[in-house]
mmCIF file of C-alpha atoms in Angstrom:
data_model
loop_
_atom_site.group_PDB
_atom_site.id
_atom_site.type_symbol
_atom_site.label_atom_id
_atom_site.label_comp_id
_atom_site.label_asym_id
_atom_site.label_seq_id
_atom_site.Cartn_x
_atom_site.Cartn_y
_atom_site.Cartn_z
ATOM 1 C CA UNK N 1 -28.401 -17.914 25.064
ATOM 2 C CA UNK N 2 -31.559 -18.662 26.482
ATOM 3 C CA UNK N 3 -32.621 -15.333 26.808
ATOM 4 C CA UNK N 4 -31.692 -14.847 23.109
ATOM 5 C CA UNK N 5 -33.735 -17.311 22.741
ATOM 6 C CA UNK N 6 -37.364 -16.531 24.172
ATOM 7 C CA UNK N 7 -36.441 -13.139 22.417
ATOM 8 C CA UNK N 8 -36.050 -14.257 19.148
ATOM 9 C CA UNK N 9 -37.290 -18.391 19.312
ATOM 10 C CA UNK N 10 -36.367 -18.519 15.388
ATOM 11 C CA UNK N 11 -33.243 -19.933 14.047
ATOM 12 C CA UNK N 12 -31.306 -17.263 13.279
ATOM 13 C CA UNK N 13 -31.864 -14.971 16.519
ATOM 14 C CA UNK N 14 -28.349 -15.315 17.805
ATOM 15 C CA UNK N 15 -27.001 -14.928 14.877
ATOM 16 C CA UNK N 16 -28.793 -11.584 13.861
ATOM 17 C CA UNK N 17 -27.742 -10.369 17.655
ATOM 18 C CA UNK N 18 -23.821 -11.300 17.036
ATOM 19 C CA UNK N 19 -24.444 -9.089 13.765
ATOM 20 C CA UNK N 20 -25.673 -6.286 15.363
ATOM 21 C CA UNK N 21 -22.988 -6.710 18.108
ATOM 22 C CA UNK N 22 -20.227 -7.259 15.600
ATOM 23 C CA UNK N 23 -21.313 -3.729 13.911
ATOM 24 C CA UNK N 24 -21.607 -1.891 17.189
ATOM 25 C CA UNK N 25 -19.011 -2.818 19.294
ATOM 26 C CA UNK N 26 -16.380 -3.923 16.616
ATOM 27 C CA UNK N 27 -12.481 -4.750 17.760
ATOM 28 C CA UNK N 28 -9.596 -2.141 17.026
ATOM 29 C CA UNK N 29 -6.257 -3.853 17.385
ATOM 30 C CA UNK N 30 -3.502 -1.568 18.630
ATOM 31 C CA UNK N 31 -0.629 -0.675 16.067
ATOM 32 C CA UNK N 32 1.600 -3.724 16.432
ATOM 33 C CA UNK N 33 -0.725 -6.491 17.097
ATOM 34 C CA UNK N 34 -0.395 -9.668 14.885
ATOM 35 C CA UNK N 35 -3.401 -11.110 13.794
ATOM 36 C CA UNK N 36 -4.527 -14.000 11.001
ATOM 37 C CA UNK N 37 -7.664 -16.029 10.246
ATOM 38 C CA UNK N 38 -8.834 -19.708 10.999
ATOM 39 C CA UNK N 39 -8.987 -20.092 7.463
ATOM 40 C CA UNK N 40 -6.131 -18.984 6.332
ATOM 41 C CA UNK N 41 -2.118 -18.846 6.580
ATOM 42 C CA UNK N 42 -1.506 -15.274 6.356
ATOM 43 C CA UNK N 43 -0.367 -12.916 9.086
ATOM 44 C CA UNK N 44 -1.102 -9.418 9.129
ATOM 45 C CA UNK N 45 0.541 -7.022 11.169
ATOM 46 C CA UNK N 46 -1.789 -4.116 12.360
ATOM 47 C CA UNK N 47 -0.631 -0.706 11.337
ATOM 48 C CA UNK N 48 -3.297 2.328 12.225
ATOM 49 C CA UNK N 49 -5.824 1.712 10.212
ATOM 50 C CA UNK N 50 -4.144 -1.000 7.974
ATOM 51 C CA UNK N 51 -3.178 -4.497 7.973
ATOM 52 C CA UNK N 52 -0.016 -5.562 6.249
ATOM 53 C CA UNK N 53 0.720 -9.112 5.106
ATOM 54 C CA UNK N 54 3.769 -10.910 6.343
ATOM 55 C CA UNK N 55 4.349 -12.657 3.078
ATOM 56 C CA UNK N 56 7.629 -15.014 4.317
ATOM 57 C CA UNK N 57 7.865 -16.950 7.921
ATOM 58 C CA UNK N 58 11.523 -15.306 7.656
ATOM 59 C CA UNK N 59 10.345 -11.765 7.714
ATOM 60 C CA UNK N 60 7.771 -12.761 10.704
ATOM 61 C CA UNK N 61 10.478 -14.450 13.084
ATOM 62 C CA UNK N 62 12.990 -11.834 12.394
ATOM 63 C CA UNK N 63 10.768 -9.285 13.633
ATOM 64 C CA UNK N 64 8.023 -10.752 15.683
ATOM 65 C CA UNK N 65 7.124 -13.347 17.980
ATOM 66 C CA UNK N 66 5.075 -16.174 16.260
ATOM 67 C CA UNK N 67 3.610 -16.811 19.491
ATOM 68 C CA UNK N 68 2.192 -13.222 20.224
ATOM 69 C CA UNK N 69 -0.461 -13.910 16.734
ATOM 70 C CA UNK N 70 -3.678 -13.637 17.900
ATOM 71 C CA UNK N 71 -6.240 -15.441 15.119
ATOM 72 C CA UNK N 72 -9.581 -13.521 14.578
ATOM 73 C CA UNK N 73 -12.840 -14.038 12.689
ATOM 74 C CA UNK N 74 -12.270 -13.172 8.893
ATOM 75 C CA UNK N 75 -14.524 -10.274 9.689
ATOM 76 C CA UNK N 76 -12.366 -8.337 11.599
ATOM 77 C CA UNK N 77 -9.298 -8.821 9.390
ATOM 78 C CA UNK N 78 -12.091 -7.195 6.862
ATOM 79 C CA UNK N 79 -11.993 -4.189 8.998
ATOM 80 C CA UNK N 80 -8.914 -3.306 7.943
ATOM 81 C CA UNK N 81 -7.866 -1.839 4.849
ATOM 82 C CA UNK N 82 -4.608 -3.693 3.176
ATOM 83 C CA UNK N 83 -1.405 -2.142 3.211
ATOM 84 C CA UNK N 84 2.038 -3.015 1.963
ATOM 85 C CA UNK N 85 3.457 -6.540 2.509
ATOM 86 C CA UNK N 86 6.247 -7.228 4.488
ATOM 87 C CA UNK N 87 8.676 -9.450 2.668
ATOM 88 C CA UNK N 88 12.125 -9.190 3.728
ATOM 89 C CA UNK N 89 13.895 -10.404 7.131
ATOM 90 C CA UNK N 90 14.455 -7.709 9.265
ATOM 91 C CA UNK N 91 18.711 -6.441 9.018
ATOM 92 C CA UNK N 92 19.014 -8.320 5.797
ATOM 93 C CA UNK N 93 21.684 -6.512 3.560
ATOM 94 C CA UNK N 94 19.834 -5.365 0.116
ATOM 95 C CA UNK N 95 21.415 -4.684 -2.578
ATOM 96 C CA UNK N 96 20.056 -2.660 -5.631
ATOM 97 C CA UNK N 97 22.063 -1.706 -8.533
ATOM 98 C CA UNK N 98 25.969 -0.698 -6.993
ATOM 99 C CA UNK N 99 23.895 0.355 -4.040
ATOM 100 C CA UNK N 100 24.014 -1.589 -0.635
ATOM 101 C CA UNK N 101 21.291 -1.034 1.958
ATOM 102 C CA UNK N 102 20.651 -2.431 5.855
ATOM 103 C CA UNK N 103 16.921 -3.140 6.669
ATOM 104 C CA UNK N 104 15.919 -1.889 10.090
ATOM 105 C CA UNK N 105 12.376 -2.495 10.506
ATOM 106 C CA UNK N 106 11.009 -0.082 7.814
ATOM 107 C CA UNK N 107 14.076 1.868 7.323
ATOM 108 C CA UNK N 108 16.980 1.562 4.454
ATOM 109 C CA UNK N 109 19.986 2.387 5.887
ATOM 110 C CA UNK N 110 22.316 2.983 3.017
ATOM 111 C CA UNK N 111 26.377 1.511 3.277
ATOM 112 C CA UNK N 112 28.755 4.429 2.204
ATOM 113 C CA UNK N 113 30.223 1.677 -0.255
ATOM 114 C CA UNK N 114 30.542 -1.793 -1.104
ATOM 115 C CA UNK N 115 33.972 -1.792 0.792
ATOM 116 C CA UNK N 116 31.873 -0.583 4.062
ATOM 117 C CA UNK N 117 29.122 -4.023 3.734
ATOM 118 C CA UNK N 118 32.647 -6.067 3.677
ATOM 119 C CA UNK N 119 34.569 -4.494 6.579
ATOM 120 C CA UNK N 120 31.697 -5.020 8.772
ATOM 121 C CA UNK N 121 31.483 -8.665 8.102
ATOM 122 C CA UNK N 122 28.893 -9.215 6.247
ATOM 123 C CA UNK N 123 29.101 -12.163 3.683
ATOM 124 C CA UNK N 124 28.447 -12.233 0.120
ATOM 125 C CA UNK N 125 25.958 -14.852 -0.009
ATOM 126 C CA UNK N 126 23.707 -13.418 2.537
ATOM 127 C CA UNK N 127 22.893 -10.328 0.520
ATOM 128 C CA UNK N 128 19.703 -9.938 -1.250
ATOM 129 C CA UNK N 129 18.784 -8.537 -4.706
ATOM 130 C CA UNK N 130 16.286 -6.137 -4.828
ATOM 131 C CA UNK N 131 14.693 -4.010 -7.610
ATOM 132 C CA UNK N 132 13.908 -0.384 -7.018
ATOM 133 C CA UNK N 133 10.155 -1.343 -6.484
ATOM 134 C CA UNK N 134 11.368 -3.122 -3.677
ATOM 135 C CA UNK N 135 12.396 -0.896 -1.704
ATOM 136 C CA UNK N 136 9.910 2.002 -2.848
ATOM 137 C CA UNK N 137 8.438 2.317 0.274
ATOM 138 C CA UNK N 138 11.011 2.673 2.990
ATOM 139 C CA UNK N 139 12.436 5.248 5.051
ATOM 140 C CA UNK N 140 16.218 6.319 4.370
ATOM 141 C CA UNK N 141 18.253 6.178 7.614
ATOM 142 C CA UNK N 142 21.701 7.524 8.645
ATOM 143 C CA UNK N 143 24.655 5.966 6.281
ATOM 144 C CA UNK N 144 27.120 3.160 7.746
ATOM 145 C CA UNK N 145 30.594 3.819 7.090
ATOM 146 C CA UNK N 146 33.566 1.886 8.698
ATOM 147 C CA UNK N 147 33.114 4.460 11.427
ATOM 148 C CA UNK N 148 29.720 2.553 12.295
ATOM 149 C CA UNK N 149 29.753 0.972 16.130
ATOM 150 C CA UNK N 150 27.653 -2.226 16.092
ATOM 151 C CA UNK N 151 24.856 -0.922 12.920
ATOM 152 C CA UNK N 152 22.181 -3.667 14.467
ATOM 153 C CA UNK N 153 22.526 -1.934 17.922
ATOM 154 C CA UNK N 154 23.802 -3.800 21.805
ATOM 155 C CA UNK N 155 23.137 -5.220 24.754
ATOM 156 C CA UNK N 156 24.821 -3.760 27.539
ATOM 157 C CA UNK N 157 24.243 -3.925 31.196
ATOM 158 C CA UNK N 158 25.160 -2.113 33.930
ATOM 159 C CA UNK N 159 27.347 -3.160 36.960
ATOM 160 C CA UNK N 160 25.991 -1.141 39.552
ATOM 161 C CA UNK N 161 22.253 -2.859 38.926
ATOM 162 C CA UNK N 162 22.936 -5.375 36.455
ATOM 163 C CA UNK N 163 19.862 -3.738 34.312
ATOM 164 C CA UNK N 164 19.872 -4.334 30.704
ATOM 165 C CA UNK N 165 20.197 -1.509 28.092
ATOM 166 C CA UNK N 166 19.572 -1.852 24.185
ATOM 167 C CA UNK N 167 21.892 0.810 22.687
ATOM 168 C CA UNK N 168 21.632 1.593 19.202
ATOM 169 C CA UNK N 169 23.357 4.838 17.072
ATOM 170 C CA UNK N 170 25.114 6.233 20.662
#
């Protein structure tokens, strides 16, 4: 600072250097990082080159660690272009129409019927409407059927080590 100072003794010398830093040696995020503003509310999960609002605090905890959110100068959210918001809780059941859908992350994973989202235990008032719009923008996964072993995926650990595996779809 005091350098910056007998360089540029005016009042805005150290903030014309931060400028010039900001533009040259600007902050990329890795894919995955959660990042928000002192001034405001909104999370954005980083995505390539995009940041995507998480638009509910149910959608964040089901699929992030509040803790892990990093808060940044408005100017490097600005960096970012904006992508699509992320409004739904992760593994929440959608329906649309006579259609019945599991959320994984940013996949749809259709139910072969209505009968299907029932056998597997899933109660009534825990299923969400959604319109077609809502669901535009998501992957299409493998179908559940009654067939389906654990569709959110398990824990299991080994004996021999006692090591933990996640398994999910064998």
């Amino acid at each position: 600072t005091a350098f910056l100072y007998t360089y540029t003794p005016h009042i805005h010398g150290n903030q014309n250097f931060w400028t010039l830093w900001q533009r040259w040696f600007e902050q990329n995020y890795p894919s995955g990082t959660l990042l928000k503003s002192p001034n405001n509310d909104i999370v954005y999960l980083i995505h390539g080159k995009q940041k995507r609002p998480i638009t509910s605090m149910t959608a964040l905890v089901t699929r992030f660690d509040p803790k892990m959110i990093i808060t940044v100068p408005e100017s490097e959210l600005n960096a970012y272009e904006l992508g699509t918001a992320i409004r739904l809780p992760n593994y929440s059941v959608l329906r649309q129409g006579n259609s019945y859908y599991l959320l994984d992350d940013d996949t749809l994973r259709p139910f072969a019927s209505a009968d299907v989202v029932k056998s597997l235990g899933y109660n009534p008032d825990e299923i969400v409407d959604v319109t077609a719009e809502d669901i535009a923008g998501f992957q299409s996964g493998a179908v559940l059927t009654t067939n389906t072993i654990a569709p959110l995926g398990r824990v299991l650990r080994l004996k021999e080590n006692k090591q933990l595996y996640f398994l999910k779809e064998n």
